[in-house]
Tab-separated table of C-alpha atoms in Angstrom:
chain	number	residue	atom	x	y	z
A	24	MET	CA	78.947	76.149	-40.974
A	25	PRO	CA	77.349	73.997	-44.365
A	26	PHE	CA	76.546	71.171	-41.679
A	27	PHE	CA	73.788	73.398	-39.715
A	28	ILE	CA	72.947	74.956	-42.844
A	29	LYS	CA	71.587	72.105	-44.267
A	30	SER	CA	69.900	70.324	-41.368
A	31	LYS	CA	67.710	74.426	-40.688
A	32	GLY	CA	66.942	73.673	-44.425
A	33	LYS	CA	65.454	70.500	-43.464
A	34	LYS	CA	63.420	71.543	-40.422
A	35	GLN	CA	62.031	73.887	-42.730
A	36	SER	CA	60.861	71.845	-45.340
A	37	LYS	CA	58.723	69.503	-42.850
A	38	SER	CA	57.183	72.400	-41.139
A	39	LYS	CA	55.905	73.081	-44.406
A	40	THR	CA	54.607	70.139	-45.579
A	41	LYS	CA	53.304	69.422	-42.195
A	42	ASN	CA	51.089	72.552	-42.405
A	43	GLN	CA	50.620	72.260	-46.485
A	44	ARG	CA	47.074	72.138	-47.415
A	45	PRO	CA	45.911	70.462	-50.659
A	46	GLN	CA	45.550	73.020	-53.714
A	47	VAL	CA	42.748	73.345	-55.293
A	48	SER	CA	42.918	75.227	-58.772
A	49	LEU	CA	39.395	77.120	-58.997
A	50	SER	CA	38.419	80.172	-61.012
A	51	GLY	CA	35.261	82.833	-60.622
A	52	ALA	CA	32.000	82.066	-59.838
A	53	ALA	CA	32.157	78.292	-60.025
A	54	SER	CA	35.105	78.236	-58.336
A	55	LYS	CA	32.964	79.746	-55.288
A	56	GLN	CA	30.078	77.637	-55.155
A	57	LYS	CA	32.198	74.541	-55.129
A	58	ARG	CA	34.098	75.597	-52.263
A	59	ARG	CA	30.825	76.630	-50.621
A	60	LYS	CA	29.642	72.879	-51.461
A	61	LEU	CA	32.600	71.250	-50.200
A	62	ARG	CA	32.315	73.587	-46.537
A	63	LEU	CA	28.668	72.577	-46.382
A	64	GLN	CA	29.661	68.988	-47.279
A	65	ASN	CA	32.562	69.117	-43.702
A	66	GLU	CA	30.398	70.335	-41.424
A	67	GLU	CA	27.514	67.839	-42.175
A	68	ILE	CA	29.900	64.742	-41.575
A	69	SER	CA	31.474	66.012	-38.776
A	70	SER	CA	27.953	67.404	-37.219
A	71	GLU	CA	26.715	63.586	-37.883
A	72	SER	CA	29.422	62.268	-36.312
A	73	GLU	CA	29.270	64.247	-33.004
A	74	ILE	CA	26.136	62.941	-32.867
A	75	GLU	CA	26.915	59.069	-33.109
A	76	SER	CA	29.800	59.855	-30.732
A	77	ASP	CA	27.414	61.288	-28.413
A	78	GLU	CA	24.886	58.415	-28.592
A	79	GLY	CA	27.296	55.885	-28.411
A	80	GLY	CA	28.769	57.598	-25.161
A	81	LYS	CA	25.730	57.765	-23.340
A	82	ARG	CA	25.127	54.027	-23.998
A	83	THR	CA	27.808	52.882	-22.896
A	84	GLU	CA	27.120	55.616	-19.630
A	85	LEU	CA	24.165	53.584	-19.164
A	86	GLU	CA	24.773	49.796	-19.803
A	87	PHE	CA	28.507	50.532	-17.215
A	88	SER	CA	27.223	53.399	-15.092
A	89	SER	CA	25.948	50.506	-12.746
A	90	ASP	CA	28.542	49.146	-12.337
A	91	GLU	CA	31.341	51.828	-12.342
A	92	ASP	CA	29.156	53.476	-9.372
A	93	GLU	CA	29.138	50.267	-7.824
A	94	THR	CA	32.003	50.580	-5.166
A	95	ALA	CA	33.998	47.026	-4.358
A	96	PRO	CA	32.661	47.342	-0.803
A	97	GLU	CA	29.062	47.729	-2.251
A	98	LYS	CA	29.664	44.558	-4.247
A	99	LYS	CA	30.809	42.587	-1.557
A	100	LEU	CA	27.660	43.562	0.324
A	101	ARG	CA	25.262	42.847	-2.450
A	102	LEU	CA	26.536	38.922	-2.779
A	103	ALA	CA	26.766	38.686	-0.057
A	104	LYS	CA	22.356	39.471	0.837
A	105	GLU	CA	22.403	37.667	-2.084
A	106	TYR	CA	23.843	34.200	-0.454
A	107	LEU	CA	22.145	34.247	2.901
A	108	ALA	CA	18.449	34.940	0.738
A	109	ASN	CA	19.395	31.857	-0.981
A	110	LEU	CA	20.360	29.766	2.220
A	111	GLU	CA	17.545	31.240	4.468
A	112	GLN	CA	15.096	29.756	1.031
A	113	GLU	CA	17.081	26.344	0.567
A	114	GLU	CA	16.473	25.898	4.840
A	115	ALA	CA	13.099	27.123	4.851
A	116	GLU	CA	12.439	24.606	2.081
A	117	LYS	CA	14.561	21.980	4.006
A	118	ARG	CA	12.704	22.414	7.217
A	119	GLU	CA	9.442	22.052	5.482
A	120	GLU	CA	10.343	18.706	3.876
A	121	ASP	CA	11.076	18.117	7.611
A	122	ASP	CA	7.461	18.803	9.303
A	123	ILE	CA	5.993	16.648	5.987
A	124	HIS	CA	8.184	13.886	6.926
A	125	ARG	CA	8.210	13.994	10.505
A	126	ASP	CA	4.396	13.941	10.162
A	127	ILE	CA	4.509	10.926	8.528
A	128	ILE	CA	6.357	9.037	11.018
A	129	SER	CA	4.014	10.355	14.144
A	130	HIS	CA	1.127	9.501	11.663
A	131	ARG	CA	3.088	5.997	11.443
A	132	LEU	CA	3.580	5.635	14.476
A	133	LYS	CA	0.243	6.344	15.828
A	134	GLN	CA	-1.515	3.845	13.762
A	135	ASP	CA	1.466	1.402	14.794
A	136	LEU	CA	0.479	2.094	19.336
A	137	LEU	CA	-3.216	1.475	17.748
A	138	GLU	CA	-2.753	-1.542	15.967
A	139	GLN	CA	-0.917	-3.198	18.605
A	140	THR	CA	-3.168	-1.991	21.585
A	141	GLY	CA	-5.865	-3.146	19.133
A	142	LYS	CA	-7.589	0.042	19.070
A	143	LEU	CA	-7.116	0.625	15.268
A	144	GLN	CA	-10.180	0.554	13.142
A	145	LYS	CA	-9.855	2.085	9.772
A	146	CYS	CA	-13.210	3.333	7.947
A	147	VAL	CA	-13.477	1.303	4.575
A	148	ALA	CA	-16.679	-0.884	4.206
A	149	ASP	CA	-18.532	1.943	3.192
A	150	ASN	CA	-16.387	2.393	0.334
A	151	TYR	CA	-17.191	-0.807	-1.782
A	152	GLU	CA	-19.895	-1.851	-3.520
A	153	GLN	CA	-21.282	-5.196	-4.924
A	154	PRO	CA	-19.070	-7.502	-7.527
A	155	SER	CA	-20.223	-8.452	-10.912
A	156	LEU	CA	-20.460	-12.557	-11.940
A	157	ASP	CA	-17.410	-10.745	-14.100
A	158	ASP	CA	-14.850	-10.316	-11.166
A	159	ILE	CA	-15.277	-13.876	-9.932
A	160	THR	CA	-12.893	-16.232	-11.371
A	161	VAL	CA	-13.328	-19.949	-10.691
A	162	LEU	CA	-10.012	-22.087	-10.237
A	163	ARG	CA	-10.240	-25.891	-10.407
A	164	GLY	CA	-8.200	-28.727	-9.011
A	165	HIS	CA	-8.631	-30.872	-6.234
A	166	GLN	CA	-11.169	-33.511	-7.071
A	167	LEU	CA	-13.104	-33.156	-3.406
A	168	THR	CA	-14.454	-30.217	-1.449
A	169	VAL	CA	-12.409	-27.503	-0.927
A	170	THR	CA	-12.062	-26.958	2.739
A	171	CYS	CA	-9.268	-24.283	3.615
A	172	ILE	CA	-7.350	-21.322	1.974
A	173	VAL	CA	-4.622	-18.755	2.776
A	174	ILE	CA	-3.144	-16.155	0.274
A	175	SER	CA	0.224	-15.280	0.230
A	176	PRO	CA	1.089	-11.514	1.931
A	177	ASP	CA	2.149	-10.351	-1.520
A	178	LYS	CA	-0.824	-11.180	-3.128
A	179	ARG	CA	0.696	-14.027	-6.312
A	180	HIS	CA	-0.191	-17.338	-4.998
A	181	VAL	CA	-3.298	-18.942	-3.139
A	182	PHE	CA	-2.752	-21.927	-1.446
A	183	SER	CA	-5.653	-24.477	-0.432
A	184	GLY	CA	-6.147	-27.614	0.536
A	185	SER	CA	-9.380	-30.143	0.182
A	186	LYS	CA	-10.822	-33.342	1.832
A	187	ASP	CA	-8.893	-35.398	-0.804
A	188	CYS	CA	-5.715	-34.759	1.248
A	189	SER	CA	-4.025	-32.230	-0.903
A	190	ILE	CA	-3.107	-29.168	-1.162
A	191	ILE	CA	-1.961	-26.751	-4.455
A	192	LYS	CA	-0.197	-23.771	-4.950
A	193	TRP	CA	-1.407	-21.726	-7.788
A	194	ASP	CA	-0.562	-18.179	-9.368
A	195	ALA	CA	-3.283	-16.104	-8.327
A	196	THR	CA	-2.494	-13.577	-11.561
A	197	GLU	CA	-3.058	-16.044	-13.796
A	198	GLY	CA	-5.477	-18.835	-12.214
A	199	ARG	CA	-3.146	-21.466	-12.964
A	200	ARG	CA	-2.055	-24.726	-10.730
A	201	LEU	CA	1.698	-24.545	-10.348
A	202	HIS	CA	2.087	-26.925	-7.492
A	203	THR	CA	0.435	-30.117	-5.848
A	204	ILE	CA	1.624	-31.676	-2.543
A	205	GLN	CA	-0.374	-35.118	-3.395
A	206	GLY	CA	-2.801	-36.327	-0.316
A	207	GLY	CA	-2.821	-39.943	0.202
A	208	ARG	CA	-4.633	-43.000	2.318
A	209	LYS	CA	-4.930	-43.838	5.730
A	210	GLY	CA	-2.556	-46.332	6.631
A	211	MET	CA	0.400	-44.564	4.162
A	212	GLU	CA	1.685	-42.634	6.616
A	213	ASP	CA	4.583	-43.715	7.183
A	214	THR	CA	5.562	-44.205	3.224
A	215	HIS	CA	3.809	-40.952	2.102
A	216	THR	CA	5.269	-37.540	2.816
A	217	GLY	CA	1.955	-35.635	2.121
A	218	HIS	CA	-1.723	-36.063	4.787
A	219	THR	CA	-3.470	-39.109	4.904
A	220	ASP	CA	-6.564	-37.262	5.852
A	221	HIS	CA	-8.798	-34.311	5.814
A	222	VAL	CA	-6.548	-30.591	5.220
A	223	LEU	CA	-8.762	-28.647	7.734
A	224	CYS	CA	-6.811	-25.465	7.972
A	225	LEU	CA	-3.639	-23.377	6.613
A	226	ALA	CA	-1.853	-20.492	7.405
A	227	MET	CA	1.168	-18.380	6.128
A	228	PRO	CA	3.385	-15.735	7.801
A	229	THR	CA	3.816	-12.318	6.980
A	230	ASP	CA	7.107	-13.220	4.967
A	231	GLY	CA	5.516	-15.918	2.807
A	232	LYS	CA	8.163	-18.526	3.751
A	233	PHE	CA	6.228	-21.065	5.657
A	234	LEU	CA	2.792	-22.859	5.297
A	235	GLY	CA	1.104	-23.875	8.422
A	236	LEU	CA	-1.668	-23.418	10.110
A	237	ALA	CA	-1.862	-20.034	12.521
A	238	PHE	CA	1.236	-18.212	12.284
A	239	ARG	CA	1.773	-15.272	14.956
A	240	MET	CA	2.462	-12.102	12.791
A	241	GLY	CA	5.982	-10.590	12.049
A	242	SER	CA	7.639	-14.111	13.428
A	243	HIS	CA	7.677	-17.961	12.708
A	244	GLN	CA	6.042	-18.982	15.865
A	245	LEU	CA	3.208	-21.496	14.852
A	246	PHE	CA	0.139	-22.547	17.007
A	247	SER	CA	-1.715	-25.564	15.536
A	248	ALA	CA	-4.922	-27.046	16.879
A	249	SER	CA	-6.293	-30.518	16.981
A	250	HIS	CA	-9.857	-32.552	17.352
A	251	ASP	CA	-7.412	-33.865	20.782
A	252	ARG	CA	-8.558	-30.857	21.988
A	253	SER	CA	-5.207	-29.119	22.743
A	254	VAL	CA	-3.161	-26.099	20.803
A	255	LYS	CA	0.390	-26.713	20.560
A	256	ILE	CA	3.267	-23.937	19.993
A	257	TRP	CA	6.093	-24.903	17.275
A	258	ASN	CA	8.890	-22.935	16.657
A	259	VAL	CA	9.022	-22.899	12.409
A	260	ASP	CA	13.200	-21.701	12.242
A	261	GLU	CA	14.498	-24.359	14.822
A	262	LEU	CA	12.053	-27.102	13.634
A	263	ALA	CA	10.793	-27.561	16.812
A	264	TYR	CA	8.222	-28.454	19.828
A	265	ILE	CA	7.712	-25.734	22.309
A	266	GLU	CA	4.880	-26.735	24.519
A	267	THR	CA	1.297	-27.569	24.686
A	268	LEU	CA	-2.001	-25.897	25.473
A	269	PHE	CA	-4.855	-27.359	27.189
A	270	GLY	CA	-8.082	-26.133	28.309
A	271	HIS	CA	-11.068	-26.726	25.179
A	272	SER	CA	-13.238	-29.975	26.565
A	273	ASP	CA	-14.226	-30.487	22.824
A	274	ALA	CA	-12.384	-30.775	19.313
A	275	ILE	CA	-11.095	-27.095	18.248
A	276	THR	CA	-12.546	-26.081	14.850
A	277	GLY	CA	-11.166	-22.400	14.409
A	278	ILE	CA	-7.818	-21.227	14.930
A	279	ASP	CA	-5.991	-17.624	14.731
A	280	SER	CA	-3.285	-14.782	15.626
A	281	LEU	CA	-2.553	-11.421	15.222
A	282	ILE	CA	0.874	-9.339	16.317
A	283	ARG	CA	0.809	-9.869	20.237
A	284	ASP	CA	2.225	-13.667	21.469
A	285	ARG	CA	-1.500	-14.948	21.650
A	286	ALA	CA	-3.624	-17.304	19.721
A	287	ILE	CA	-7.573	-17.134	19.551
A	288	THR	CA	-9.360	-20.527	19.509
A	289	SER	CA	-13.180	-22.052	18.548
A	290	GLY	CA	-13.871	-24.920	21.125
A	291	GLY	CA	-16.493	-26.495	19.022
A	292	ARG	CA	-19.422	-28.008	21.208
A	293	ASP	CA	-17.848	-26.485	23.994
A	294	GLY	CA	-19.534	-23.738	23.702
A	295	SER	CA	-16.708	-21.618	24.272
A	296	ILE	CA	-14.103	-19.437	22.499
A	297	ARG	CA	-10.743	-19.096	24.249
A	298	ILE	CA	-7.238	-16.890	24.094
A	299	TRP	CA	-4.182	-18.035	25.128
A	300	LYS	CA	-1.848	-15.765	26.848
A	301	VAL	CA	1.596	-17.310	25.972
A	302	VAL	CA	4.432	-15.242	28.027
A	303	ASP	CA	1.400	-14.962	30.607
A	304	GLU	CA	1.129	-18.895	30.692
A	305	SER	CA	-2.856	-17.972	31.137
A	306	GLN	CA	-6.238	-18.296	28.868
A	307	LEU	CA	-9.256	-15.516	28.875
A	308	VAL	CA	-12.732	-17.913	28.299
A	309	PHE	CA	-15.618	-16.304	26.158
A	310	ASN	CA	-19.108	-18.074	26.514
A	311	GLY	CA	-20.969	-17.818	23.597
A	312	ASP	CA	-24.868	-19.419	22.925
A	313	PRO	CA	-25.920	-22.948	23.340
A	314	GLY	CA	-24.202	-24.603	20.160
A	315	SER	CA	-20.968	-25.193	18.114
A	316	ILE	CA	-18.767	-22.219	17.609
A	317	ASP	CA	-17.157	-23.481	14.452
A	318	CYS	CA	-15.289	-20.194	13.196
A	319	ILE	CA	-13.544	-17.600	14.423
A	320	ALA	CA	-11.511	-14.454	13.230
A	321	PHE	CA	-9.339	-11.780	14.437
A	322	ILE	CA	-10.570	-8.086	13.327
A	323	ASN	CA	-7.619	-6.832	15.638
A	324	GLU	CA	-5.588	-7.321	18.929
A	325	SER	CA	-8.754	-6.388	20.834
A	326	ASN	CA	-11.982	-7.437	19.249
A	327	PHE	CA	-12.707	-10.595	16.929
A	328	ILE	CA	-15.858	-11.951	15.198
A	329	SER	CA	-17.202	-15.960	15.642
A	330	GLY	CA	-19.923	-17.691	13.731
A	331	ALA	CA	-21.974	-21.165	14.426
A	332	ASP	CA	-23.460	-24.099	13.714
A	333	ASN	CA	-27.239	-22.124	14.982
A	334	ASN	CA	-26.630	-19.711	12.232
A	335	SER	CA	-25.525	-16.574	14.341
A	336	LEU	CA	-22.958	-14.109	13.664
A	337	SER	CA	-21.146	-12.836	16.886
A	338	LEU	CA	-18.818	-9.932	17.749
A	339	TRP	CA	-16.615	-10.069	20.615
A	340	SER	CA	-14.122	-7.523	22.735
A	341	MET	CA	-11.504	-8.462	25.051
A	342	MET	CA	-13.367	-6.637	27.807
A	343	LYS	CA	-16.509	-8.607	27.957
A	344	LYS	CA	-16.833	-12.206	28.352
A	345	ARG	CA	-20.041	-12.409	26.602
A	346	PRO	CA	-21.025	-11.310	22.680
A	347	THR	CA	-21.368	-7.211	22.760
A	348	VAL	CA	-23.603	-8.524	19.684
A	349	THR	CA	-25.280	-11.203	18.117
A	350	VAL	CA	-26.797	-11.499	14.676
A	351	ARG	CA	-29.279	-14.073	14.905
A	352	ASN	CA	-30.276	-16.141	11.622
A	353	ALA	CA	-27.415	-13.925	9.661
A	354	HIS	CA	-27.614	-16.185	6.348
A	355	ALA	CA	-31.425	-16.631	5.854
A	356	GLY	CA	-31.306	-18.688	2.909
A	357	ARG	CA	-33.954	-21.260	0.923
A	358	ASP	CA	-33.263	-25.042	-0.063
A	359	GLN	CA	-33.112	-26.672	-3.736
A	360	ASN	CA	-37.034	-27.007	-3.210
A	361	GLY	CA	-37.469	-23.653	-2.004
A	362	ASN	CA	-37.842	-24.037	1.373
A	363	SER	CA	-36.558	-22.534	4.264
A	364	SER	CA	-33.290	-23.354	5.828
A	365	ILE	CA	-32.244	-21.503	8.295
A	366	GLY	CA	-31.899	-23.812	10.579
A	367	THR	CA	-29.317	-25.574	8.653
A	368	ASN	CA	-27.385	-22.744	7.606
A	369	TRP	CA	-24.742	-23.373	9.309
A	370	ILE	CA	-22.175	-20.425	9.834
A	371	THR	CA	-19.077	-22.170	8.028
A	372	ALA	CA	-16.768	-19.568	7.817
A	373	VAL	CA	-15.852	-16.107	8.812
A	374	ALA	CA	-12.786	-13.538	7.589
A	375	ALA	CA	-11.934	-10.261	8.460
A	376	LEU	CA	-9.738	-7.118	6.732
A	377	HIS	CA	-7.322	-6.124	9.379
A	378	ASN	CA	-7.812	-3.109	11.349
A	379	THR	CA	-10.723	-2.247	9.218
A	380	ASP	CA	-14.870	-1.989	9.901
A	381	LEU	CA	-15.100	-4.716	6.630
A	382	VAL	CA	-16.255	-8.407	7.968
A	383	ALA	CA	-17.744	-10.841	5.794
A	384	SER	CA	-19.381	-14.544	6.387
A	385	ALA	CA	-20.777	-17.490	5.149
A	386	GLY	CA	-23.874	-19.473	5.519
A	387	SER	CA	-23.077	-22.859	4.484
A	388	LYS	CA	-25.164	-24.088	1.890
A	389	ASP	CA	-27.493	-20.360	1.903
A	390	GLY	CA	-25.669	-19.743	-1.494
A	391	CYS	CA	-23.882	-16.614	-0.766
A	392	ILE	CA	-21.357	-14.946	1.039
A	393	LYS	CA	-22.137	-11.983	3.295
A	394	LEU	CA	-20.587	-8.763	3.583
A	395	TRP	CA	-20.728	-6.528	6.831
A	396	LYS	CA	-19.931	-3.040	8.408
A	397	VAL	CA	-18.572	-3.105	11.906
A	398	ALA	CA	-20.384	0.272	13.791
A	399	LYS	CA	-18.305	2.238	15.607
A	400	ASN	CA	-17.289	1.278	18.663
A	401	TYR	CA	-17.929	-2.484	17.995
A	402	THR	CA	-22.100	-1.844	19.075
A	403	ALA	CA	-23.705	-3.342	15.927
A	404	LEU	CA	-23.068	-5.202	12.417
A	405	GLN	CA	-24.603	-4.308	9.757
A	406	PRO	CA	-25.217	-6.127	6.047
A	407	LEU	CA	-23.421	-4.396	3.159
A	408	PHE	CA	-24.630	-6.893	0.297
A	409	SER	CA	-24.018	-10.558	-1.103
A	410	ILE	CA	-22.147	-12.486	-3.100
A	411	PRO	CA	-24.008	-15.422	-5.052
A	412	MET	CA	-22.184	-18.547	-4.591
A	413	ASP	CA	-23.064	-22.295	-5.594
A	414	GLY	CA	-22.103	-24.948	-3.198
A	415	PHE	CA	-20.600	-25.256	0.224
A	416	VAL	CA	-18.227	-21.881	1.306
A	417	ASN	CA	-15.790	-23.674	3.941
A	418	SER	CA	-13.022	-21.257	3.870
A	419	LEU	CA	-12.921	-17.256	3.248
A	420	HIS	CA	-9.804	-14.943	3.066
A	421	PHE	CA	-9.009	-11.687	2.639
A	422	SER	CA	-5.961	-10.534	0.438
A	423	VAL	CA	-4.242	-8.016	2.868
A	424	ASP	CA	-5.170	-4.725	0.796
A	425	GLY	CA	-8.517	-5.517	0.893
A	426	GLN	CA	-8.912	-5.742	-3.424
A	427	SER	CA	-9.984	-9.319	-3.073
A	428	LEU	CA	-11.709	-12.192	-1.271
A	429	VAL	CA	-10.736	-15.496	-2.035
A	430	ALA	CA	-13.313	-18.989	-1.423
A	431	GLY	CA	-12.499	-22.425	-0.899
A	432	VAL	CA	-16.258	-23.764	-2.316
A	433	GLY	CA	-17.384	-27.847	-2.433
A	434	GLN	CA	-19.920	-29.940	-2.542
A	435	GLU	CA	-19.693	-31.178	0.956
A	436	HIS	CA	-19.369	-28.900	4.544
A	437	LYS	CA	-15.551	-29.375	5.644
A	438	LEU	CA	-16.380	-31.271	9.099
A	439	GLY	CA	-18.824	-34.131	7.790
A	440	ARG	CA	-20.903	-35.210	4.510
A	441	TRP	CA	-24.681	-34.131	5.698
A	442	TRP	CA	-25.826	-32.757	2.805
A	443	ARG	CA	-24.559	-32.892	-0.633
A	444	ILE	CA	-24.936	-30.191	-3.445
A	445	LYS	CA	-24.208	-32.320	-7.062
A	446	GLU	CA	-24.001	-29.146	-8.847
A	447	ALA	CA	-21.423	-27.401	-6.735
A	448	LYS	CA	-18.198	-27.187	-8.383
A	449	ASN	CA	-14.886	-27.926	-5.951
A	450	GLY	CA	-12.929	-25.495	-6.360
A	451	ILE	CA	-11.573	-21.764	-5.241
A	452	ARG	CA	-13.090	-18.680	-6.438
A	453	MET	CA	-11.513	-15.313	-6.444
A	454	ILE	CA	-13.793	-12.386	-5.877
A	455	LYS	CA	-12.349	-8.776	-6.843
A	456	LEU	CA	-13.436	-6.006	-4.495
A	457	ARG	CA	-14.790	-2.805	-6.511
A	458	LYS	CA	-14.798	0.310	-5.007
A	459	LYS	CA	-17.127	2.548	-5.631
A	460	ASN	CA	-15.704	5.804	-8.010
A	461	CYS	CA	-13.350	3.383	-8.875
């Protein structure tokens, strides 16, 4: 009995303390005012907290309403659409790149086809302007007249041959001599490793590994020509002789070759030009004007240019046995006494920037190199400008990119000693070709 009474008393005490409020002892009017103030403060605090809680709730509702409203299937659908959109964009960019690459490859294939068929002609001649004297660099090292020059495909080196029987390798960038193969004298053929007579022609394959007379482009097949009126074919990789071609009735004065398995030669006094088709074992014969055709150069596989000792420059096509156009008195200069020297200005050198409309010629001792534009369809030769030069210009060669022209200059003609210009300096002239607005 006493146990239950005690427990009941404890419950009553707990309930009393739980519902009991703090007692404030106040008296009279002052107590009423204080109670009113407390009531107002409590109302203000409660109202502010309610406003803050309402605003916080609204913010959270705004922040998470989209996530709460989006169901799991809708989220999966949205992510799938975003993934597909990204894939479509990537594929569109890839297709655009593929189209660009396809256009580039197609253009390159067309260029290669036109080049192989001899129909490619890039119009670049009008972009060039006459160089100044500061654009000409002189390299000296040969004792006698320079007769032939060639530039390596990478434009880093120049090789030159001379009447002193030597060959010199030059650094084209710094203009210094790197190596010399000294020439010997006649009768020393058995003991001397170099040449013992005039070096009249040099050429280099497209990979720049060898030095010879006329290489077929893209190969190590070498063509050589001689005063014995024959053309010989060699395999440089195997150091082997292949065969000899006959047809000219006079000393061969010029030779050139391009991509196809064929060579072109000028026959000097026999007045003919021959294209040797090695695979077909045949030759094409082209007849020029009376006189000696002293130099020849391919423009492309279907057209070529030649120079003769009657001061004429001729443009040829594979489809015709006669020149398509001939420029008479192409180099009309004057000698040291001021007299006209048209009759003695033999065309001693020609060069062509392959597969373009730009060619160059040298008129023996007329004191200049002339650049020409080949008209469309190869129907005319139009003069562009002249580059002054002292001495006999015996050789010309364009760099592959058309940025420079190299000339071999000397006091004498490369084939004889009919005239001599004592004031001229034997050496190489490296001419930087300028383009307009560059």
